[in-house]
Amino acid sequence: MYIVCLDLEGVLVPEIWIAFAKESGIPELTRTTRDEPDYDKLMKWRIGILKEHGLGLKEIQDTIAKIEPIPGAKDFLDELRSICQVIIISDTFTQFATPLMKKLGWPTIFCNSLEVASDGEITGFKMRCEQSKLTTVKALQSIGYQTIASGDSHNDLAMIRASKAGFLFKSTDKIKADNPDLPAFENYGELLSAIKKAMAD
């Protein structure tokens, strides 16, 4: 029995923080897990910048409301879900992901949660578990699933490597160069074909 584990941002939807960086005019916020492998460090840095500029959850949610899935993402997801179980495993937060899940047809997502003050200030974040992507893949394997994983960033590499088959998707040149053994794809048709082939092998 197979279960496909997909990253969210950069794979199915545009990067939320990059969209918000453009909307807010704060270029530093374009930094993502493609650039910074340490997610804890990255999020604490982001929260500091938000505080400095007096921005909170509402402003980010206003930006998210305007984000549409990457063209072809929903069709890809619909077809994939018709042949196997799919879980999106993301380091994003419930408060960010919900409107995007609606646009993608409500797939299952495992993600984290933000700590938000009554005035909307983001004061912290709560990770679901340590090394959430790898931990989730191993847990799925422990209950009888073979996993196939795909993502674009540093924080996806562990779940990709721990799976029966794993693929980079729309990743950076540096990540692809640093991981030459991992098949890398740029369009959903190629990724879907690779997943189907892995399930047939």
Short mmCIF file of N, CA, C and O in Angstrom, two decimals, residues 50-96:
data_model
loop_
_atom_site.label_atom_id
_atom_site.label_comp_id
_atom_site.label_asym_id
_atom_site.label_seq_id
_atom_site.Cartn_x
_atom_site.Cartn_y
_atom_site.Cartn_z
N LEU A 50 8.35 40.70 11.64
CA LEU A 50 6.93 41.08 11.73
C LEU A 50 6.71 42.05 12.89
O LEU A 50 6.01 43.07 12.74
N LYS A 51 7.31 41.74 14.03
CA LYS A 51 7.16 42.58 15.23
C LYS A 51 7.73 43.98 14.97
O LYS A 51 7.11 44.99 15.30
N GLU A 52 8.89 44.00 14.36
CA GLU A 52 9.57 45.25 14.05
C GLU A 52 8.71 46.17 13.17
O GLU A 52 8.70 47.38 13.32
N HIS A 53 7.94 45.56 12.25
CA HIS A 53 7.12 46.33 11.32
C HIS A 53 5.65 46.45 11.77
O HIS A 53 4.83 47.02 11.04
N GLY A 54 5.33 45.89 12.94
CA GLY A 54 3.96 45.98 13.45
C GLY A 54 2.95 45.20 12.61
O GLY A 54 1.79 45.60 12.50
N LEU A 55 3.39 44.09 12.04
CA LEU A 55 2.50 43.27 11.21
C LEU A 55 2.11 41.99 11.94
O LEU A 55 2.91 41.44 12.70
N GLY A 56 0.90 41.50 11.67
CA GLY A 56 0.43 40.31 12.37
C GLY A 56 -0.26 39.33 11.45
O GLY A 56 -0.12 39.37 10.22
N LEU A 57 -1.05 38.44 12.05
CA LEU A 57 -1.69 37.37 11.31
C LEU A 57 -2.64 37.89 10.23
O LEU A 57 -2.65 37.38 9.11
N LYS A 58 -3.40 38.93 10.54
CA LYS A 58 -4.40 39.43 9.59
C LYS A 58 -3.75 39.86 8.28
O LYS A 58 -4.25 39.55 7.19
N GLU A 59 -2.65 40.57 8.37
CA GLU A 59 -1.98 41.06 7.16
C GLU A 59 -1.50 39.89 6.28
O GLU A 59 -1.62 39.94 5.06
N ILE A 60 -0.98 38.85 6.94
CA ILE A 60 -0.53 37.69 6.17
C ILE A 60 -1.72 36.95 5.57
O ILE A 60 -1.69 36.54 4.40
N GLN A 61 -2.79 36.80 6.34
CA GLN A 61 -3.99 36.11 5.82
C GLN A 61 -4.61 36.88 4.65
O GLN A 61 -5.15 36.27 3.72
N ASP A 62 -4.54 38.22 4.69
CA ASP A 62 -5.04 39.02 3.56
C ASP A 62 -4.27 38.71 2.28
O ASP A 62 -4.84 38.66 1.19
N THR A 63 -2.96 38.51 2.43
CA THR A 63 -2.13 38.13 1.27
C THR A 63 -2.49 36.72 0.80
O THR A 63 -2.64 36.48 -0.40
N ILE A 64 -2.62 35.79 1.74
CA ILE A 64 -2.92 34.40 1.40
C ILE A 64 -4.24 34.28 0.63
O ILE A 64 -4.37 33.46 -0.28
N ALA A 65 -5.21 35.13 0.99
CA ALA A 65 -6.51 35.11 0.31
C ALA A 65 -6.38 35.35 -1.19
O ALA A 65 -7.22 34.91 -1.98
N LYS A 66 -5.30 36.02 -1.59
CA LYS A 66 -5.09 36.34 -3.02
C LYS A 66 -4.26 35.28 -3.74
O LYS A 66 -4.10 35.33 -4.96
N ILE A 67 -3.69 34.33 -2.99
CA ILE A 67 -2.81 33.32 -3.60
C ILE A 67 -3.65 32.22 -4.23
O ILE A 67 -4.58 31.69 -3.61
N GLU A 68 -3.31 31.87 -5.47
CA GLU A 68 -3.97 30.76 -6.17
C GLU A 68 -2.97 29.61 -6.29
O GLU A 68 -1.76 29.83 -6.36
N PRO A 69 -3.45 28.36 -6.32
CA PRO A 69 -2.54 27.23 -6.55
C PRO A 69 -1.73 27.42 -7.83
O PRO A 69 -2.17 28.12 -8.75
N ILE A 70 -0.56 26.80 -7.90
CA ILE A 70 0.24 26.81 -9.12
C ILE A 70 -0.59 26.18 -10.24
O ILE A 70 -1.28 25.18 -10.00
N PRO A 71 -0.60 26.78 -11.44
CA PRO A 71 -1.41 26.21 -12.53
C PRO A 71 -1.14 24.71 -12.73
O PRO A 71 0.01 24.29 -12.84
N GLY A 72 -2.22 23.94 -12.72
CA GLY A 72 -2.10 22.49 -12.90
C GLY A 72 -2.05 21.71 -11.59
O GLY A 72 -2.20 20.48 -11.59
N ALA A 73 -1.85 22.41 -10.47
CA ALA A 73 -1.68 21.71 -9.18
C ALA A 73 -2.92 20.94 -8.76
O ALA A 73 -2.84 19.79 -8.34
N LYS A 74 -4.09 21.57 -8.89
CA LYS A 74 -5.32 20.89 -8.43
C LYS A 74 -5.62 19.66 -9.30
O LYS A 74 -5.98 18.61 -8.78
N ASP A 75 -5.45 19.80 -10.63
CA ASP A 75 -5.69 18.65 -11.52
C ASP A 75 -4.72 17.51 -11.19
O ASP A 75 -5.12 16.33 -11.17
N PHE A 76 -3.47 17.86 -10.97
CA PHE A 76 -2.46 16.86 -10.59
C PHE A 76 -2.87 16.15 -9.30
O PHE A 76 -2.85 14.92 -9.21
N LEU A 77 -3.26 16.94 -8.31
CA LEU A 77 -3.65 16.38 -7.02
C LEU A 77 -4.89 15.51 -7.14
O LEU A 77 -4.96 14.42 -6.56
N ASP A 78 -5.86 15.97 -7.91
CA ASP A 78 -7.09 15.19 -8.11
C ASP A 78 -6.78 13.83 -8.74
O ASP A 78 -7.31 12.80 -8.31
N GLU A 79 -5.93 13.84 -9.77
CA GLU A 79 -5.60 12.57 -10.43
C GLU A 79 -4.82 11.66 -9.50
O GLU A 79 -5.07 10.45 -9.42
N LEU A 80 -3.87 12.25 -8.78
CA LEU A 80 -3.06 11.45 -7.84
C LEU A 80 -3.94 10.83 -6.76
O LEU A 80 -3.80 9.64 -6.43
N ARG A 81 -4.88 11.61 -6.24
CA ARG A 81 -5.77 11.11 -5.18
C ARG A 81 -6.73 10.04 -5.69
O ARG A 81 -7.29 9.28 -4.89
N SER A 82 -6.92 9.97 -7.01
CA SER A 82 -7.80 8.94 -7.56
C SER A 82 -7.11 7.58 -7.62
O SER A 82 -7.77 6.55 -7.75
N ILE A 83 -5.76 7.58 -7.51
CA ILE A 83 -5.05 6.29 -7.61
C ILE A 83 -4.37 5.87 -6.30
O ILE A 83 -3.99 4.72 -6.14
N CYS A 84 -4.21 6.81 -5.36
CA CYS A 84 -3.59 6.43 -4.07
C CYS A 84 -3.91 7.48 -3.00
O CYS A 84 -4.46 8.54 -3.31
N GLN A 85 -3.55 7.16 -1.77
CA GLN A 85 -3.71 8.11 -0.67
C GLN A 85 -2.62 9.19 -0.78
O GLN A 85 -1.48 8.89 -1.15
N VAL A 86 -2.98 10.41 -0.45
CA VAL A 86 -2.03 11.53 -0.51
C VAL A 86 -2.14 12.35 0.77
O VAL A 86 -3.24 12.65 1.22
N ILE A 87 -0.99 12.69 1.32
CA ILE A 87 -0.95 13.60 2.47
C ILE A 87 0.02 14.73 2.15
O ILE A 87 1.14 14.48 1.69
N ILE A 88 -0.41 15.95 2.39
CA ILE A 88 0.50 17.09 2.28
C ILE A 88 1.15 17.25 3.65
O ILE A 88 0.46 17.33 4.67
N ILE A 89 2.47 17.24 3.68
CA ILE A 89 3.21 17.43 4.93
C ILE A 89 3.98 18.73 4.80
O ILE A 89 4.89 18.84 3.96
N SER A 90 3.59 19.71 5.58
CA SER A 90 4.15 21.05 5.41
C SER A 90 4.60 21.64 6.74
O SER A 90 4.02 21.34 7.79
N ASP A 91 5.62 22.50 6.66
CA ASP A 91 6.03 23.23 7.86
C ASP A 91 5.26 24.54 8.00
O ASP A 91 5.58 25.36 8.86
N THR A 92 4.23 24.74 7.17
CA THR A 92 3.40 25.93 7.33
C THR A 92 2.46 25.74 8.53
O THR A 92 2.61 24.81 9.32
N PHE A 93 1.49 26.61 8.66
CA PHE A 93 0.63 26.64 9.85
C PHE A 93 -0.84 26.57 9.45
O PHE A 93 -1.22 27.04 8.38
N THR A 94 -1.63 25.98 10.32
CA THR A 94 -3.07 25.84 10.07
C THR A 94 -3.68 27.17 9.67
O THR A 94 -4.50 27.25 8.75
N GLN A 95 -3.28 28.24 10.38
CA GLN A 95 -3.85 29.58 10.13
C GLN A 95 -3.52 30.10 8.73
O GLN A 95 -4.19 30.98 8.22
N PHE A 96 -2.47 29.57 8.11
CA PHE A 96 -2.10 29.94 6.74
C PHE A 96 -2.73 28.99 5.72
O PHE A 96 -3.13 29.40 4.64
#
